[in-house]
CSV table of C-alpha atoms in Angstrom, one decimal:
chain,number,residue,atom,x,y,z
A,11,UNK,CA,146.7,-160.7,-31.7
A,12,UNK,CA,148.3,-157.8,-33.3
A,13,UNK,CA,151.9,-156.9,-32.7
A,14,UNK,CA,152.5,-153.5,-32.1
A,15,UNK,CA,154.6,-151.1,-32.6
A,16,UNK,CA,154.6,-150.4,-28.5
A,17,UNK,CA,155.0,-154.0,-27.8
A,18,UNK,CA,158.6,-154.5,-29.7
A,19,UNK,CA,159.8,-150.9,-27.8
A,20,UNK,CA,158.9,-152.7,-24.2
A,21,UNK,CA,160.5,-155.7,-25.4
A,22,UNK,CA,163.9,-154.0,-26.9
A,23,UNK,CA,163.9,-151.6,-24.7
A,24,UNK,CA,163.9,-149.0,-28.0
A,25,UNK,CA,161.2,-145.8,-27.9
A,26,UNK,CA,158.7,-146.8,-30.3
A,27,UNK,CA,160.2,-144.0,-32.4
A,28,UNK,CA,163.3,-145.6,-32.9
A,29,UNK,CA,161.5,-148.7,-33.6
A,30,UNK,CA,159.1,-147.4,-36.0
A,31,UNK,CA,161.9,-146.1,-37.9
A,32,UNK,CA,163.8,-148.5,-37.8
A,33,UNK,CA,161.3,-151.3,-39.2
A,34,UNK,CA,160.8,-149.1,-42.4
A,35,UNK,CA,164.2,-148.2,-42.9
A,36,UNK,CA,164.6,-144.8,-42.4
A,37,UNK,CA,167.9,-142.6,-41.6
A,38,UNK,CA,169.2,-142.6,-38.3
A,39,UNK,CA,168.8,-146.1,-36.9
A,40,UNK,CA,172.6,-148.1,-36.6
A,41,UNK,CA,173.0,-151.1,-38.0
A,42,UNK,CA,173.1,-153.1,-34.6
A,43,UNK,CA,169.7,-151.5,-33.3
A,44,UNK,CA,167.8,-152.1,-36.3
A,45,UNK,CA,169.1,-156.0,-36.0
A,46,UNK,CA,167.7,-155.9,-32.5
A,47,UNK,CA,164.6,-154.9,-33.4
A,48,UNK,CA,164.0,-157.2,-36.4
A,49,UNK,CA,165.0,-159.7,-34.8
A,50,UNK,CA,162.3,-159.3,-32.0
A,51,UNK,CA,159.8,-158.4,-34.6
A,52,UNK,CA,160.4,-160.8,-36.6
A,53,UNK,CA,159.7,-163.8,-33.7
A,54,UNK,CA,157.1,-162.0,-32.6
A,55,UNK,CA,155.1,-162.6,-35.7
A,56,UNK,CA,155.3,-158.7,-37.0
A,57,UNK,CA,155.5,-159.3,-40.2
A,58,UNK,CA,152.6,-161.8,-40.8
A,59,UNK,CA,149.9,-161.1,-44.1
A,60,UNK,CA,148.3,-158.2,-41.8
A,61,UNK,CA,151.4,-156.1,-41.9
A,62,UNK,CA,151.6,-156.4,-45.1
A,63,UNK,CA,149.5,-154.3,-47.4
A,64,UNK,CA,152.2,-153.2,-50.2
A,65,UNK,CA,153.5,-155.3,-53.3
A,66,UNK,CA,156.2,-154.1,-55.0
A,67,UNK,CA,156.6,-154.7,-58.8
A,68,UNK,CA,160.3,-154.7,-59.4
A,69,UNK,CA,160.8,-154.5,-63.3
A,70,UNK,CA,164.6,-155.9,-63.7
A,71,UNK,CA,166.4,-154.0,-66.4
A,72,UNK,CA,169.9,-155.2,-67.6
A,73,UNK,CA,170.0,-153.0,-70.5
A,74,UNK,CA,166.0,-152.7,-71.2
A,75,UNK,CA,166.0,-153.7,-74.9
A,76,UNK,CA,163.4,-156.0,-74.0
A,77,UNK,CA,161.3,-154.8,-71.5
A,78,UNK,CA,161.3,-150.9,-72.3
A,79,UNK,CA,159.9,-150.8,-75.5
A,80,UNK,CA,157.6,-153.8,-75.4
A,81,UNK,CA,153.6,-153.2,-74.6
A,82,UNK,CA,153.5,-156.7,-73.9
A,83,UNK,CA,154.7,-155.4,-70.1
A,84,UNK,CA,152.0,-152.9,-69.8
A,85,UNK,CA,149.3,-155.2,-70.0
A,86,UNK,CA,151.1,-157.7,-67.4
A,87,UNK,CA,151.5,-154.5,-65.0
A,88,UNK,CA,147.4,-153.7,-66.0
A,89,UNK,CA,147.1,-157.3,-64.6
A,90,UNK,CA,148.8,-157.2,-61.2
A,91,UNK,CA,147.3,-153.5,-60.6
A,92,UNK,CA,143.8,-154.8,-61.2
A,93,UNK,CA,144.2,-157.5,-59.1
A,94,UNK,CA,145.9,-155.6,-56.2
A,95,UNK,CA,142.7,-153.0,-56.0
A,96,UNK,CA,140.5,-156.0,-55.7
A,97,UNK,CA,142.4,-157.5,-52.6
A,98,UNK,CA,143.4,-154.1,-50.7
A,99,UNK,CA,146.9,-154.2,-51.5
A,100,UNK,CA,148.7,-150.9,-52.7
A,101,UNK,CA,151.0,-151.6,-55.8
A,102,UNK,CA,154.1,-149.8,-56.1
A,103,UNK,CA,156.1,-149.4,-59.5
A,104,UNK,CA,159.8,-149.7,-58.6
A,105,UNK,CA,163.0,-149.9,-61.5
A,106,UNK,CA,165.9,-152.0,-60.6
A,107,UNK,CA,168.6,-151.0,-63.5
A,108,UNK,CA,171.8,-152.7,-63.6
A,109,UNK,CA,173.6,-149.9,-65.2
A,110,UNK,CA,172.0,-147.2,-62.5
A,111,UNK,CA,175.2,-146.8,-60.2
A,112,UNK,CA,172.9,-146.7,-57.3
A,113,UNK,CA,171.7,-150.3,-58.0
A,114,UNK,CA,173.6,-152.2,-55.1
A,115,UNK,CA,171.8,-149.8,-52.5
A,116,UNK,CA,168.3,-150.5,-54.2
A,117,UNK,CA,168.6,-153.7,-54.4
A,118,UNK,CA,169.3,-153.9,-50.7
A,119,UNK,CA,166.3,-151.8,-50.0
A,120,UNK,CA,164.3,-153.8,-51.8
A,121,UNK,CA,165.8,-157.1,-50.8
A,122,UNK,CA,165.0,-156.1,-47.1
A,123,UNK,CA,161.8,-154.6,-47.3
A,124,UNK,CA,159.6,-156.6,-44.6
A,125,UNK,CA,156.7,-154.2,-45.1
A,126,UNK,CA,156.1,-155.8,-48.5
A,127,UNK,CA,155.6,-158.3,-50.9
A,128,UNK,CA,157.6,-158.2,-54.0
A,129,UNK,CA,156.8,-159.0,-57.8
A,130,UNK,CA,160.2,-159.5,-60.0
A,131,UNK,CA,160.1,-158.9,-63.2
A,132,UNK,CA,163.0,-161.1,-64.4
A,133,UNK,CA,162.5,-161.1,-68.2
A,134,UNK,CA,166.0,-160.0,-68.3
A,135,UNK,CA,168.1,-161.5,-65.8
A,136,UNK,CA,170.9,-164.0,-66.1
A,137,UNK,CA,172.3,-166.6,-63.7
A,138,UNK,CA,174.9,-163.9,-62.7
A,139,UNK,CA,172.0,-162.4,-61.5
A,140,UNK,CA,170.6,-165.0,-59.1
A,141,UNK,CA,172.2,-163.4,-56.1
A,142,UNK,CA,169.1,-161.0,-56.0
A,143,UNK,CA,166.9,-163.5,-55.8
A,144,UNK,CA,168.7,-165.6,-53.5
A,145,UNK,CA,169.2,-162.4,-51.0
A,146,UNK,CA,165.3,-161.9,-50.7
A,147,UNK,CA,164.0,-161.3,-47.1
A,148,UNK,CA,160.6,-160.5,-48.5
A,149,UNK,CA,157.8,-162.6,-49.7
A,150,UNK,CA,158.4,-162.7,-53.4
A,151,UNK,CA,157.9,-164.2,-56.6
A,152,UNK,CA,159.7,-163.8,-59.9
A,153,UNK,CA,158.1,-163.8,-63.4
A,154,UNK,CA,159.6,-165.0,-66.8
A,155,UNK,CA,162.9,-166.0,-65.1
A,156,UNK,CA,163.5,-169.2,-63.5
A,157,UNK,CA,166.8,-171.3,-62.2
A,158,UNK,CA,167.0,-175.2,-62.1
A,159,UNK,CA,166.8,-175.3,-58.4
A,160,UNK,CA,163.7,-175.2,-56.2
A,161,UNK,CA,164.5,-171.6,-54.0
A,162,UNK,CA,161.8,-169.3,-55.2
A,163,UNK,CA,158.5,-169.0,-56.9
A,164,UNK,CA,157.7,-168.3,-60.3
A,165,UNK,CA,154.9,-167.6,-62.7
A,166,UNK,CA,156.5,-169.1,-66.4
A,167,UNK,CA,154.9,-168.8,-69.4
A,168,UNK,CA,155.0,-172.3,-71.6
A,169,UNK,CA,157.4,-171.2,-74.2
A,170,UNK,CA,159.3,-174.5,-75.0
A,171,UNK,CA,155.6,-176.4,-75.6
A,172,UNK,CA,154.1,-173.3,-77.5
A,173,UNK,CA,157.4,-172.3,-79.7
A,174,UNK,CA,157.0,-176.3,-80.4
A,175,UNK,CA,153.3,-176.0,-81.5
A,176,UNK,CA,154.0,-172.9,-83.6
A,177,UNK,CA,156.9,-174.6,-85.5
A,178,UNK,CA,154.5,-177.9,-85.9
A,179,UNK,CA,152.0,-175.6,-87.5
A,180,UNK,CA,154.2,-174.1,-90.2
A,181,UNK,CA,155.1,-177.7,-91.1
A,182,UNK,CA,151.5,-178.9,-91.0
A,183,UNK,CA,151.1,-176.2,-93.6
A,184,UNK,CA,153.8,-178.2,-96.1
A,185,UNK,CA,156.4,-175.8,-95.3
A,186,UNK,CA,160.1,-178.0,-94.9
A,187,UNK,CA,162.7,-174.9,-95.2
A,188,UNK,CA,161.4,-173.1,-91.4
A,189,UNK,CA,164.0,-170.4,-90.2
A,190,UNK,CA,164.4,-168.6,-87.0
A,191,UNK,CA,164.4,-165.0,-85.8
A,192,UNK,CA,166.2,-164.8,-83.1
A,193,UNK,CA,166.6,-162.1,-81.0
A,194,UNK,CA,170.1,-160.9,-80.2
A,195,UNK,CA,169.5,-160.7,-76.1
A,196,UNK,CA,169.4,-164.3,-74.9
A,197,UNK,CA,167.0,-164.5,-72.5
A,198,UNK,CA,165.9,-166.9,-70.8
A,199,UNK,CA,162.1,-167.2,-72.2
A,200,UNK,CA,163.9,-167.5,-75.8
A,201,UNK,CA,166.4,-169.9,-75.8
A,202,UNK,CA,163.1,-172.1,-74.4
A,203,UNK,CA,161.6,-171.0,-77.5
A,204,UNK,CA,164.5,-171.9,-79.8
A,205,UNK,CA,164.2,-175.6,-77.9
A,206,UNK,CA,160.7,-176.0,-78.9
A,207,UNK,CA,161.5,-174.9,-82.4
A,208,UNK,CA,164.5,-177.2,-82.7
A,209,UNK,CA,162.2,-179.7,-81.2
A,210,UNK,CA,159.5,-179.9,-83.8
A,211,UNK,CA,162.0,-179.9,-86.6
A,212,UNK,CA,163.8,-183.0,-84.9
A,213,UNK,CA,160.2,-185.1,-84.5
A,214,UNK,CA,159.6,-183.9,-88.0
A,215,UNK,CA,162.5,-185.2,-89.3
A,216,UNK,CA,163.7,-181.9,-90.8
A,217,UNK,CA,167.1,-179.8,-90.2
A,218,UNK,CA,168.2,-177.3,-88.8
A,219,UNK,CA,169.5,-175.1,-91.0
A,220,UNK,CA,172.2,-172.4,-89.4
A,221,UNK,CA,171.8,-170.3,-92.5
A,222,UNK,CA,168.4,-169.6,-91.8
A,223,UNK,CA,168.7,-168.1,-88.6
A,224,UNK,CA,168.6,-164.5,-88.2
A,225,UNK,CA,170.3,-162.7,-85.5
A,226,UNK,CA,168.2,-159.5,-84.5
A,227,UNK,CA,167.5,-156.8,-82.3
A,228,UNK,CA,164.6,-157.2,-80.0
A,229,UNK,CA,162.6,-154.0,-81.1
A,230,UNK,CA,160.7,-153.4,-84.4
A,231,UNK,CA,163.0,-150.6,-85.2
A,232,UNK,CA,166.3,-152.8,-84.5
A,233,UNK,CA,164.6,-156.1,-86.1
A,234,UNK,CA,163.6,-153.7,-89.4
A,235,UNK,CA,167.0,-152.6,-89.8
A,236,UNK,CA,168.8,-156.0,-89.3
A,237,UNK,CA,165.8,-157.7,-91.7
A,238,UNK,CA,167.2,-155.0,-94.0
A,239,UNK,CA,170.8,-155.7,-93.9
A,240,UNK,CA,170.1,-159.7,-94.4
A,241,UNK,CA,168.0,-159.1,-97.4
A,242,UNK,CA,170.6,-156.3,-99.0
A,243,UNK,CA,173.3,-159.1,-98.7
A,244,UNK,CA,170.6,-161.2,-100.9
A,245,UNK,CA,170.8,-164.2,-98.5
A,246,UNK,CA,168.9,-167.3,-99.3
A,247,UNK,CA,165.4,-167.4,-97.7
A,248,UNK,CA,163.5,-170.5,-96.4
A,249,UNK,CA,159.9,-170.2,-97.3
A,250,UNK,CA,158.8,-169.5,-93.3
A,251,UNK,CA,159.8,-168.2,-89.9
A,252,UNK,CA,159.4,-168.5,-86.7
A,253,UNK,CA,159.8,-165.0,-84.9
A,254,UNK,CA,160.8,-165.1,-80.9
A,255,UNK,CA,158.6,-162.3,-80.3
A,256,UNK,CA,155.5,-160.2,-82.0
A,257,UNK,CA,158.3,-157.2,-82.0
A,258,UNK,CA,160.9,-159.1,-84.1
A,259,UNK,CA,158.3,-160.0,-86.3
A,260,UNK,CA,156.6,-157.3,-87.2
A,261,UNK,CA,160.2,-155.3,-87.8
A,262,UNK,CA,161.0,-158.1,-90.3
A,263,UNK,CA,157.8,-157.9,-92.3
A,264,UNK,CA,158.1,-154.3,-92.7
A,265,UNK,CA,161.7,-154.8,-94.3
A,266,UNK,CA,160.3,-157.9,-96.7
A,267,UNK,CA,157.5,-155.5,-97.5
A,268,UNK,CA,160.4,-153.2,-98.5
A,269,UNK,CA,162.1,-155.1,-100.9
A,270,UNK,CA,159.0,-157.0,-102.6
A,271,UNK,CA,158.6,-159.9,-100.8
A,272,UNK,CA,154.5,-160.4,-100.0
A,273,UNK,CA,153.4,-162.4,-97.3
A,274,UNK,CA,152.4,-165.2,-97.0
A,275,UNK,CA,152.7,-165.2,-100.9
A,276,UNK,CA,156.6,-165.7,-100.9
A,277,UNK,CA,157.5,-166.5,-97.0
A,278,UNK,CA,155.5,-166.9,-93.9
A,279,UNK,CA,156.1,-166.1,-90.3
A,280,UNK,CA,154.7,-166.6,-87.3
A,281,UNK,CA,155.3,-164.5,-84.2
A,282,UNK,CA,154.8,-164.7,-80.3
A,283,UNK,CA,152.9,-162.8,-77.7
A,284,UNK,CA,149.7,-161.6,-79.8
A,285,UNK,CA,150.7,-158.0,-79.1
A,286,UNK,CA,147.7,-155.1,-79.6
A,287,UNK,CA,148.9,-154.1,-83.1
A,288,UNK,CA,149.7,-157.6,-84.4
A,289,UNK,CA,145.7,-158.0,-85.6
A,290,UNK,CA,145.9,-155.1,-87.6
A,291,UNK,CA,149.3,-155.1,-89.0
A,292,UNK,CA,149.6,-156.2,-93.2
A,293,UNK,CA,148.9,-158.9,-93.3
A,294,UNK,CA,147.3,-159.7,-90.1
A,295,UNK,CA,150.1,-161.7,-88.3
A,296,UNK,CA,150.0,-165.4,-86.9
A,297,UNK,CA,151.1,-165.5,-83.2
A,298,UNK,CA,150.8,-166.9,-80.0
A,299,UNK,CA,148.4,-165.2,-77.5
A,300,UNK,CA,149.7,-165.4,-73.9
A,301,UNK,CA,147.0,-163.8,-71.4
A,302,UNK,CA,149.6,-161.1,-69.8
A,303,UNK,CA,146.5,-159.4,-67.8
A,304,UNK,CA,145.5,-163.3,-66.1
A,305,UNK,CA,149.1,-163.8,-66.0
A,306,UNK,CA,149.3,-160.5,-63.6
A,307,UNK,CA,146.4,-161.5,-61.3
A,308,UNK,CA,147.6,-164.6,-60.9
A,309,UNK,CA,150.8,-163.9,-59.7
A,310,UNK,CA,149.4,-161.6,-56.8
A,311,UNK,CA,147.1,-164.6,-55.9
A,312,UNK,CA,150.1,-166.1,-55.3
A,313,UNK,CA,151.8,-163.7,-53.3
A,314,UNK,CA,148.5,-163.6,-51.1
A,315,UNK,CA,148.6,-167.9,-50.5
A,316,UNK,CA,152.5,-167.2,-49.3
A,317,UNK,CA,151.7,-164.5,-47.1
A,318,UNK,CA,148.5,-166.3,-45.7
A,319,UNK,CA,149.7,-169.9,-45.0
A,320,UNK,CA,153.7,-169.0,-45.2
A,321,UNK,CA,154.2,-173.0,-45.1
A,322,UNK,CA,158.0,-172.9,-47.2
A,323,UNK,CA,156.8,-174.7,-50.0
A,324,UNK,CA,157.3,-173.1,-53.1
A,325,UNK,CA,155.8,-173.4,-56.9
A,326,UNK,CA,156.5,-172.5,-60.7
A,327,UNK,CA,153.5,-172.2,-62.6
A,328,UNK,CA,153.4,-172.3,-66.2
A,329,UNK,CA,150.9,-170.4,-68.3
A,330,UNK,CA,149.7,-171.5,-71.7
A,331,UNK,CA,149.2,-169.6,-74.6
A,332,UNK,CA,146.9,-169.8,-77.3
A,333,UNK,CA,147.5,-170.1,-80.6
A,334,UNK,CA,146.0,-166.9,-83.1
A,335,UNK,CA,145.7,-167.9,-86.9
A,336,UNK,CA,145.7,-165.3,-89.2
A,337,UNK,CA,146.5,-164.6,-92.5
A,338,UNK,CA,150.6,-164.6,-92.3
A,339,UNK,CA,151.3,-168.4,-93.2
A,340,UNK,CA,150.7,-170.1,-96.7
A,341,UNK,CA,149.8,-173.7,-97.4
A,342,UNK,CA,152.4,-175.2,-99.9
């Protein structure tokens, strides 16, 4: 049976009005009445699946140099929205910026927030920021950010395995001399993708070569400009790359295109996330495809198994990408 609204105000001894306001959040409840109240809710089954009809997608910024610029998001986001119209949920965009000085307050709100379910866009946390997702009340779970222990669900795309593949590739093509691109914000999805490169060159048999790995910024404008200053200071080039993202990439080939080089004539690269504009850029560039959109719908499936059977147990997915060949690697 439905719990109402009326119920929890006989129960508490509240007027519905204050218990209405207090269970979503507003001004004027104290701190000790809305405890009450949850707390009655809260065993009276209040906030089962049927009270909950909102998801929240929480994009995490520490400084947004990866998830601001990148369409890559967009299409996730096109993902969850789809699937949220197709199950009668309502989808709300929220930001939750480290460097807003608000941020404590909305990550309470957000933390607390019984009337819905919650869809964390971690790309950019760190372990310092693991507090957040430990202080979750809400049904939640996190994408592209994960932590050794078992606490929380996760949707994970299979970067160590498909960073591995890509760097297996370039060697399959008789390449020996493979660099990296890394870019300059560690995140977590990265330094998996810096493991699977170091991996294929280690089953391979090859080194690693420090000199051939490239610090840059995560956007095309910032990789273009840092591709520029390597190649002004004439450094020695190996004859391919392997590019955490699509963005890093594609700044990179517009600064070789700069000063001469042709690709895949003189060096090859190969990216990672198959954005929109990485089919048509010169030459069309070799990446790997993750399905952001099926990505999206699958994480709200999730969110709807946790808030229909709520049984504790918790799961990290992995998604796999597919690997696009184009026309930016040469055979050696």
């Amino acid at each position: 049976m439905k719990v109402s609204v009326r119920k929890i105000s006989e129960i508490t001894g509240f007027s519905p009005a204050t218990v209405s306001n207090a269970l979503n959040y507003k001004k004027g409840v104290n701190a000790e009445t809305s405890a009450k109240i949850f707390k009655v809710a809260q065993d009276l089954g209040y906030f089962e699946e049927n009270h909950i009809r909102k998801i929240k997608f929480v994009m995490f910024k520490r400084d947004g140099s990866v998830v601001e610029d990148s369409p890559f998001f967009i299409q996730l986001i096109s993902g969850v929205e789809q699937e949220c119209r197709a199950c009668g949920m309502e989808m709300q965009m929220c930001n939750l910026d480290k460097r807003d000085p608000g941020y404590q307050e909305q990550a309470k709100w957000i933390m607390n927030d019984k009337a819905s379910a919650v869809i964390l866009l971690g790309t950019e946390m760190v372990d310092a920021d693991i507090d957040l997702i430990r202080g979750m009340s809400c049904p939640f779970v996190v994408i592209d950010y994960w932590k050794e222990d078992m606490s929380f669900d996760a949707m994970l795309i299979n970067n160590a395995d498909s960073a591995r593949m890509a760097t297996e590739y370039l060697i399959a093509n008789g390449h020996k001399e493979i660099g990296y691109l890394r870019g300059d914000f560690r995140i977590k999805p990265f330094r998996s993708r810096f493991a699977g490169y170091q991996t294929a060159l280690q089953k391979a048999g090859l080194p690693l070569n420090k000199d051939y790995i490239f610090t840059m910024a995560t956007t095309i404008d910032g990789a273009y400009e840092n591709m520029k200053r390597y190649l002004s200071e004439k450094v020695k080039l190996p004859t391919a790359f392997f590019a955490d993202n699509d963005m890093i990439a594609l700044g990179a080939m517009k600064a070789m295109a700069e000063f001469g080089l042709r690709i895949p004539e003189d060096i090859s690269i190969v990216g990672f996330d198959d954005l929109t504009f990485s089919s048509i850029s010169y030459p069309p560039l070799t990446t790997l495809r993750v399905p952001k959109q099926e990505m999206g719908r699958a994480v709200v499936r999730r969110l709807r198994d946790i808030l229909k059977d709520n049984d504790g147990i918790k799961i990290k997915m992995q998604m796999c990408t597919q690997f696009i060949e184009r026309e930016s690697v040469k055979k050696i």
